[in-house]
Short mmCIF file of C-alpha atoms and ligand atoms in Angstrom, two decimals:
data_model
loop_
_atom_site.label_atom_id
_atom_site.label_comp_id
_atom_site.label_asym_id
_atom_site.label_seq_id
_atom_site.Cartn_x
_atom_site.Cartn_y
_atom_site.Cartn_z
CA MET A 1 -104.33 3.04 -1.93
CA LYS A 2 -105.92 6.31 -0.79
CA ILE A 3 -108.52 7.94 -3.00
CA GLY A 4 -109.60 11.58 -2.78
CA ILE A 5 -112.88 12.35 -4.53
CA VAL A 6 -113.86 15.92 -5.42
CA GLY A 7 -117.64 16.07 -5.95
CA ALA A 8 -119.74 14.01 -3.56
CA GLY A 9 -122.75 13.49 -5.83
CA ARG A 10 -124.29 10.44 -7.49
CA LEU A 11 -121.22 9.03 -9.23
CA GLY A 12 -118.73 10.24 -6.62
CA SER A 13 -120.65 8.40 -3.89
CA ALA A 14 -121.05 5.27 -6.00
CA PHE A 15 -117.41 5.16 -7.09
CA GLY A 16 -116.16 5.73 -3.54
CA LEU A 17 -118.27 2.87 -2.22
CA TYR A 18 -117.18 0.63 -5.08
CA ALA A 19 -113.50 1.48 -4.47
CA THR A 20 -114.01 0.68 -0.78
CA ARG A 21 -115.40 -2.75 -1.69
CA ARG A 22 -112.35 -3.20 -3.93
CA GLY A 23 -110.03 -2.62 -0.98
CA ALA A 24 -109.28 1.13 -0.96
CA GLU A 25 -107.45 2.03 2.22
CA GLU A 26 -109.13 5.42 2.49
CA VAL A 27 -111.81 7.29 0.53
CA GLY A 28 -111.88 11.00 1.28
CA TYR A 29 -114.36 13.54 -0.04
CA TYR A 30 -114.34 17.24 -0.73
CA SER A 31 -117.50 18.80 -2.16
CA ARG A 32 -119.24 22.12 -2.56
CA THR A 33 -121.44 21.54 0.48
CA GLN A 34 -120.61 19.97 3.81
CA ALA A 35 -123.86 17.93 3.78
CA SER A 36 -122.94 16.02 0.59
CA THR A 37 -119.36 15.51 1.77
CA VAL A 38 -120.45 14.02 5.10
CA ALA A 39 -123.15 11.83 3.49
CA ALA A 40 -120.73 10.34 0.94
CA ALA A 41 -117.98 9.78 3.51
CA SER A 42 -120.45 8.07 5.89
CA LEU A 43 -121.58 5.74 3.11
CA VAL A 44 -118.11 4.21 2.83
CA GLY A 45 -117.90 3.55 6.58
CA ASP A 46 -114.60 3.38 8.46
CA VAL A 47 -112.41 4.27 5.48
CA GLY A 48 -114.42 7.46 4.81
CA ARG A 49 -112.91 10.86 5.41
CA VAL A 50 -114.27 14.39 5.17
CA TYR A 51 -112.03 17.13 3.79
CA THR A 52 -112.81 20.79 4.16
CA ASP A 53 -109.98 21.94 1.89
CA VAL A 54 -108.60 20.52 -1.34
CA ALA A 55 -104.95 20.98 -0.33
CA SER A 56 -105.34 18.36 2.42
CA LEU A 57 -107.20 16.01 0.08
CA ILE A 58 -104.39 16.27 -2.48
CA ARG A 59 -101.67 15.76 0.13
CA GLU A 60 -103.31 12.66 1.62
CA SER A 61 -104.45 10.95 -1.61
CA ASP A 62 -102.68 8.73 -4.15
CA TRP A 63 -105.54 9.06 -6.63
CA ILE A 64 -107.54 12.26 -7.12
CA VAL A 65 -110.90 11.70 -8.76
CA LEU A 66 -113.09 14.49 -10.12
CA THR A 67 -116.81 13.78 -10.09
CA VAL A 68 -118.13 17.33 -10.29
CA PRO A 69 -120.58 18.34 -13.07
CA ASP A 70 -118.87 18.56 -16.47
CA ASP A 71 -119.12 22.35 -16.63
CA GLU A 72 -117.37 22.67 -13.26
CA ILE A 73 -114.33 20.57 -14.21
CA PRO A 74 -112.11 23.39 -15.63
CA GLU A 75 -112.64 25.60 -12.58
CA VAL A 76 -112.03 22.74 -10.13
CA VAL A 77 -108.89 21.70 -12.05
CA GLN A 78 -107.56 25.23 -11.79
CA LYS A 79 -108.24 25.30 -8.06
CA LEU A 80 -106.57 21.92 -7.51
CA ALA A 81 -103.54 22.93 -9.59
CA GLU A 82 -103.14 26.11 -7.56
CA GLU A 83 -103.68 24.64 -4.11
CA GLY A 84 -101.72 21.38 -3.98
CA ASP A 85 -98.71 19.40 -5.11
CA VAL A 86 -100.01 16.74 -7.49
CA GLU A 87 -96.63 15.57 -8.79
CA GLY A 88 -96.64 11.81 -9.44
CA LYS A 89 -100.29 11.40 -8.43
CA LEU A 90 -102.97 9.86 -10.62
CA VAL A 91 -105.68 12.40 -11.44
CA PHE A 92 -108.75 11.50 -13.47
CA HIS A 93 -112.28 12.71 -14.07
CA MET A 94 -115.25 10.48 -14.91
CA SER A 95 -117.03 12.54 -17.53
CA GLY A 96 -117.98 10.88 -20.80
CA ALA A 97 -118.10 14.11 -22.76
CA ALA A 98 -114.72 15.63 -21.80
CA SER A 99 -111.29 14.13 -22.45
CA SER A 100 -108.28 14.21 -20.14
CA GLU A 101 -107.10 17.33 -22.00
CA VAL A 102 -109.19 19.35 -19.56
CA LEU A 103 -106.73 18.21 -16.85
CA LEU A 104 -103.77 19.87 -18.64
CA PRO A 105 -103.03 22.37 -15.79
CA MET A 106 -102.46 19.36 -13.51
CA LYS A 107 -100.45 17.42 -16.08
CA GLN A 108 -98.19 20.46 -16.45
CA ILE A 109 -97.28 20.24 -12.77
CA GLY A 110 -96.50 16.53 -12.83
CA ALA A 111 -99.78 14.66 -12.37
CA HIS A 112 -100.55 11.56 -14.47
CA THR A 113 -103.90 12.36 -16.07
CA ALA A 114 -106.73 10.34 -17.58
CA SER A 115 -110.49 10.12 -17.92
CA LEU A 116 -112.34 7.04 -16.72
CA HIS A 117 -115.91 6.91 -17.95
CA PRO A 118 -118.38 4.31 -16.67
CA LEU A 119 -120.91 3.33 -19.34
CA GLN A 120 -123.80 3.27 -16.91
CA SER A 121 -126.40 5.56 -15.38
CA PHE A 122 -126.15 6.23 -11.62
CA ALA A 123 -128.99 7.57 -9.52
CA ASP A 124 -127.37 7.19 -6.07
CA GLY A 125 -124.37 5.83 -4.20
CA CYS A 126 -125.66 2.42 -3.04
CA SER A 127 -127.35 1.20 -6.20
CA GLY A 128 -124.55 2.83 -8.20
CA ALA A 129 -121.84 0.84 -6.40
CA ASP A 130 -123.75 -2.36 -7.22
CA LYS A 131 -124.05 -1.34 -10.86
CA LEU A 132 -120.32 -0.58 -11.06
CA GLU A 133 -119.57 -4.27 -10.54
CA THR A 134 -120.73 -5.03 -14.08
CA THR A 135 -120.05 -1.66 -15.68
CA VAL A 136 -117.81 -1.41 -18.74
CA PHE A 137 -115.44 1.59 -18.72
CA GLY A 138 -113.93 3.77 -21.43
CA ILE A 139 -110.41 4.88 -20.49
CA GLU A 140 -108.51 7.69 -22.19
CA GLY A 141 -105.37 9.60 -21.25
CA GLU A 142 -101.62 9.40 -20.69
CA VAL A 143 -100.08 5.96 -21.06
CA ALA A 144 -98.82 5.85 -17.46
CA ALA A 145 -102.24 6.81 -16.07
CA VAL A 146 -104.15 4.48 -18.39
CA SER A 147 -102.02 1.49 -17.42
CA VAL A 148 -102.68 2.06 -13.68
CA LEU A 149 -106.43 2.19 -14.36
CA GLU A 150 -106.25 -0.89 -16.60
CA GLU A 151 -104.55 -2.82 -13.82
CA TRP A 152 -107.15 -1.73 -11.26
CA LEU A 153 -110.11 -2.55 -13.50
CA THR A 154 -108.61 -5.93 -14.38
CA ALA A 155 -108.21 -6.77 -10.70
CA ALA A 156 -111.81 -5.64 -10.10
CA LYS A 157 -112.94 -7.84 -13.03
CA ASN A 158 -114.43 -4.86 -14.87
CA ARG A 159 -114.30 -4.83 -18.65
CA TYR A 160 -112.93 -1.68 -20.33
CA PHE A 161 -111.68 -0.33 -23.59
CA ILE A 162 -109.17 2.36 -24.36
CA ILE A 163 -110.14 5.31 -26.55
CA THR A 164 -108.46 8.51 -27.74
CA ALA A 165 -109.47 12.09 -26.98
CA THR A 166 -110.63 12.47 -30.60
CA GLN A 167 -112.89 9.40 -30.37
CA LYS A 168 -114.47 10.49 -27.10
CA PRO A 169 -117.27 12.83 -28.32
CA LEU A 170 -118.60 10.18 -30.75
CA TYR A 171 -118.23 7.44 -28.14
CA HIS A 172 -120.14 9.57 -25.63
CA ALA A 173 -122.81 10.47 -28.22
CA ALA A 174 -123.40 6.71 -28.68
CA ALA A 175 -123.74 6.21 -24.92
CA ALA A 176 -126.16 9.15 -24.66
CA VAL A 177 -128.26 7.86 -27.58
CA VAL A 178 -128.64 4.44 -25.97
CA SER A 179 -129.34 5.63 -22.44
CA ASN A 180 -131.07 9.00 -22.82
CA GLY A 181 -132.47 8.22 -26.27
CA LEU A 182 -134.13 5.05 -24.99
CA THR A 183 -135.75 7.08 -22.21
CA GLY A 184 -137.01 9.55 -24.82
CA VAL A 185 -138.36 6.70 -26.97
CA VAL A 186 -140.21 5.20 -23.99
CA ASP A 187 -141.70 8.61 -23.22
CA PHE A 188 -142.80 8.88 -26.86
CA ALA A 189 -144.44 5.44 -26.69
CA LEU A 190 -146.31 6.54 -23.54
CA HIS A 191 -147.68 9.53 -25.47
CA LEU A 192 -148.96 7.15 -28.16
CA MET A 193 -150.53 4.99 -25.43
CA ALA A 194 -152.10 8.10 -23.88
CA ALA A 195 -153.56 9.03 -27.28
CA ALA A 196 -155.08 5.52 -27.31
CA GLY A 197 -156.60 6.23 -23.88
CA ILE A 198 -154.24 4.00 -21.86
CA GLU A 199 -152.98 5.63 -18.69
CA GLU A 200 -149.26 5.96 -18.02
CA LYS A 201 -148.83 3.48 -15.16
CA THR A 202 -150.63 0.67 -17.00
CA ALA A 203 -148.82 1.49 -20.24
CA LEU A 204 -145.37 1.53 -18.65
CA SER A 205 -145.85 -1.75 -16.83
CA ALA A 206 -146.95 -3.29 -20.13
CA LEU A 207 -144.04 -1.83 -22.11
CA LEU A 208 -141.22 -2.73 -19.69
CA PRO A 209 -141.32 -6.51 -20.34
CA LEU A 210 -141.33 -5.71 -24.08
CA ILE A 211 -138.21 -3.56 -23.62
CA GLU A 212 -136.53 -6.32 -21.61
CA GLY A 213 -137.41 -8.92 -24.25
CA THR A 214 -136.00 -6.70 -26.98
CA VAL A 215 -132.74 -6.17 -25.06
CA GLN A 216 -132.47 -9.94 -24.60
CA ASN A 217 -132.99 -10.48 -28.35
CA ILE A 218 -130.24 -7.95 -29.13
CA GLN A 219 -127.93 -9.73 -26.68
CA GLU A 220 -128.63 -13.14 -28.15
CA LYS A 221 -128.87 -12.38 -31.88
CA GLY A 222 -127.12 -9.05 -32.51
CA VAL A 223 -128.90 -5.91 -33.71
CA ALA A 224 -129.80 -6.75 -37.33
CA GLU A 225 -131.28 -10.18 -36.56
CA ALA A 226 -133.01 -9.07 -33.36
CA LEU A 227 -135.28 -6.67 -35.24
CA THR A 228 -138.89 -7.84 -35.43
CA GLY A 229 -142.12 -6.06 -36.36
CA PRO A 230 -143.86 -4.63 -39.41
CA ILE A 231 -140.90 -2.74 -40.89
CA ALA A 232 -138.59 -5.78 -40.70
CA ARG A 233 -141.35 -7.88 -42.33
CA GLY A 234 -142.14 -5.24 -44.94
CA ASP A 235 -145.80 -5.12 -43.80
CA ILE A 236 -146.82 -1.97 -45.61
CA GLY A 237 -150.51 -2.21 -44.63
CA THR A 238 -149.61 -2.09 -40.93
CA ILE A 239 -147.47 1.02 -41.36
CA VAL A 240 -150.29 2.66 -43.34
CA ARG A 241 -152.67 1.91 -40.43
CA HIS A 242 -150.18 3.36 -37.94
CA THR A 243 -149.52 6.57 -39.86
CA GLU A 244 -153.21 7.13 -40.66
CA ALA A 245 -154.23 6.62 -37.03
CA ILE A 246 -151.50 8.92 -35.73
CA ALA A 247 -152.23 11.57 -38.38
CA GLY A 248 -155.92 11.46 -37.42
CA GLN A 249 -155.76 11.13 -33.63
CA ALA A 250 -152.36 12.45 -32.53
CA PRO A 251 -150.86 14.42 -35.46
CA GLN A 252 -148.26 16.03 -33.19
CA LEU A 253 -146.64 12.56 -32.83
CA LEU A 254 -146.41 11.73 -36.53
CA GLU A 255 -143.05 13.36 -37.25
CA ASN A 256 -141.26 11.44 -34.48
CA TYR A 257 -143.00 8.18 -35.46
CA GLN A 258 -141.71 8.62 -39.01
CA MET A 259 -138.21 9.56 -37.81
CA LEU A 260 -137.99 6.43 -35.63
CA GLY A 261 -139.46 4.39 -38.48
CA ARG A 262 -136.67 5.57 -40.79
CA LEU A 263 -134.07 4.48 -38.22
CA THR A 264 -135.75 1.09 -37.98
CA LEU A 265 -135.93 0.81 -41.77
CA ALA A 266 -132.16 1.38 -42.04
CA THR A 267 -131.62 -1.55 -39.65
CA ALA A 268 -134.16 -3.74 -41.50
CA CYS A 269 -132.38 -3.09 -44.80
CA GLN A 270 -129.10 -4.44 -43.38
CA SER A 271 -130.27 -8.05 -43.67
CA GLN A 272 -133.99 -8.77 -43.37
CA LEU A 273 -135.72 -6.50 -45.88
CA ARG A 274 -134.52 -6.88 -49.48
CA ASP A 275 -137.52 -6.08 -51.72
CA PRO A 276 -136.74 -2.68 -53.37
CA LYS A 277 -140.43 -1.89 -54.00
CA ARG A 278 -141.40 -2.45 -50.37
CA ILE A 279 -138.41 -0.45 -49.19
CA ALA A 280 -139.34 2.46 -51.49
CA ARG A 281 -142.99 2.42 -50.30
CA LEU A 282 -141.90 2.34 -46.65
CA GLN A 283 -139.48 5.21 -47.27
CA GLU A 284 -142.36 7.18 -48.76
CA LEU A 285 -144.70 6.47 -45.82
CA LEU A 286 -141.99 7.36 -43.32
CA SER A 287 -140.96 10.61 -45.00
CA GLU A 288 -142.15 13.82 -43.46
N1 NAP B 1 -124.59 10.09 -12.77
C1 NAP B 1 -124.30 9.39 -13.86
O1 NAP B 1 -125.09 8.56 -14.31
C2 NAP B 1 -122.96 9.56 -14.56
C3 NAP B 1 -122.55 8.57 -15.47
C4 NAP B 1 -121.32 8.69 -16.10
C5 NAP B 1 -120.52 9.80 -15.84
N2 NAP B 1 -120.95 10.75 -14.95
C6 NAP B 1 -120.06 11.90 -14.72
O2 NAP B 1 -119.81 12.05 -13.33
C7 NAP B 1 -119.65 13.43 -13.01
C8 NAP B 1 -120.60 13.78 -11.89
O3 NAP B 1 -121.92 13.53 -12.29
P1 NAP B 1 -123.06 13.21 -11.20
O4 NAP B 1 -124.23 12.72 -11.96
O5 NAP B 1 -122.49 12.41 -10.09
O6 NAP B 1 -123.37 14.70 -10.70
P2 NAP B 1 -124.03 15.16 -9.32
O7 NAP B 1 -124.83 14.09 -8.72
O8 NAP B 1 -124.68 16.47 -9.62
O9 NAP B 1 -122.77 15.41 -8.39
C9 NAP B 1 -121.87 16.43 -8.60
C10 NAP B 1 -121.28 16.81 -7.25
O10 NAP B 1 -120.27 17.78 -7.47
C11 NAP B 1 -120.32 18.72 -6.44
N3 NAP B 1 -119.83 20.00 -6.96
C12 NAP B 1 -120.39 20.82 -7.86
N4 NAP B 1 -119.59 21.86 -8.10
C13 NAP B 1 -118.51 21.69 -7.32
C14 NAP B 1 -117.33 22.45 -7.11
N5 NAP B 1 -117.12 23.58 -7.78
N6 NAP B 1 -116.43 21.99 -6.22
C15 NAP B 1 -116.63 20.85 -5.54
N7 NAP B 1 -117.74 20.09 -5.68
C16 NAP B 1 -118.65 20.51 -6.57
C17 NAP B 1 -121.77 18.80 -6.05
O11 NAP B 1 -121.69 19.17 -4.70
P3 NAP B 1 -122.80 19.40 -3.60
O12 NAP B 1 -123.67 18.20 -3.58
O13 NAP B 1 -121.95 19.49 -2.40
O14 NAP B 1 -123.53 20.64 -3.99
C18 NAP B 1 -122.30 17.42 -6.31
O15 NAP B 1 -122.35 16.63 -5.16
C19 NAP B 1 -119.88 14.20 -14.31
O16 NAP B 1 -118.64 14.45 -14.93
C20 NAP B 1 -120.70 13.23 -15.14
O17 NAP B 1 -120.53 13.43 -16.54
C21 NAP B 1 -122.14 10.66 -14.31
#
């Protein structure tokens, strides 16, 4: 199978290398700049190919993969639809936010269209290809296209689930909350540490094992039972000490502390925290 990738960035490079490891016969790239195109094609070794025009990439490829930034997809789709014959070819993009509907101009001229979203964060081609081995994918699109991708992912031993275009924004919001939201929460914790006089490097190296332990608890026990800490225990005195200290020493952080506390309280109330009086007092302390 020959794969043509438009957009030789982080995910494009990672996916091309992963597809090479999974036996792709050829992985060709077309990108905005020659430097990115050459770098990504070199990464995949002998099967790599550099394209300087999209018409050749379309002609030579069985699969056409779009890994350009989300905002660029409509323009690139238009260009591809105008410059090549995509009839019978599989065309998909890898955005989590957009559905395959954005590929309509290509579907109208006979392409089988889908979106294939990896639930992972990719910083570069090499580490990204390693991560793809255990990545779970969300697939959405035309039945014919989805079934080809299902078959490929099954052979590659990747887990996946199929979603609809309507489900995709909520699905992607969940992925963004977990990945980007966690990063924001860690940054927030570092600000609290800084307010306590603990410098960032020391704080981060202390917090990372705690994050790993928490992820392990979630894996082993599920979300509701994995929750530990003062809110799950209903330790009102501890939350009073937190809010008073933050209000006194870092008042700019209080609102976010309370917002995260309310999220935690909702989880605690699912199974661990049952006392209505404690819940009401915690709600009061965690209200803005
Ligand atoms: N990275 C992730 O963690 C991740 C995870 C899941 C999904 N995705 C999805 O993957 C897609 C790409 O994201 P990314 O993070 O890989 O972005 P990226 O690193 O910025 O790469 C995008 C590439 O597209 C090229 N490009 C931009 N405009 C173009 C155009 N008009 N024509 C041809 N090439 C163009 C850029 O080319 P030059 O380098 O040549 O300028 C760049 O190499 C997005 O849809 C994103 O939502 C990314």
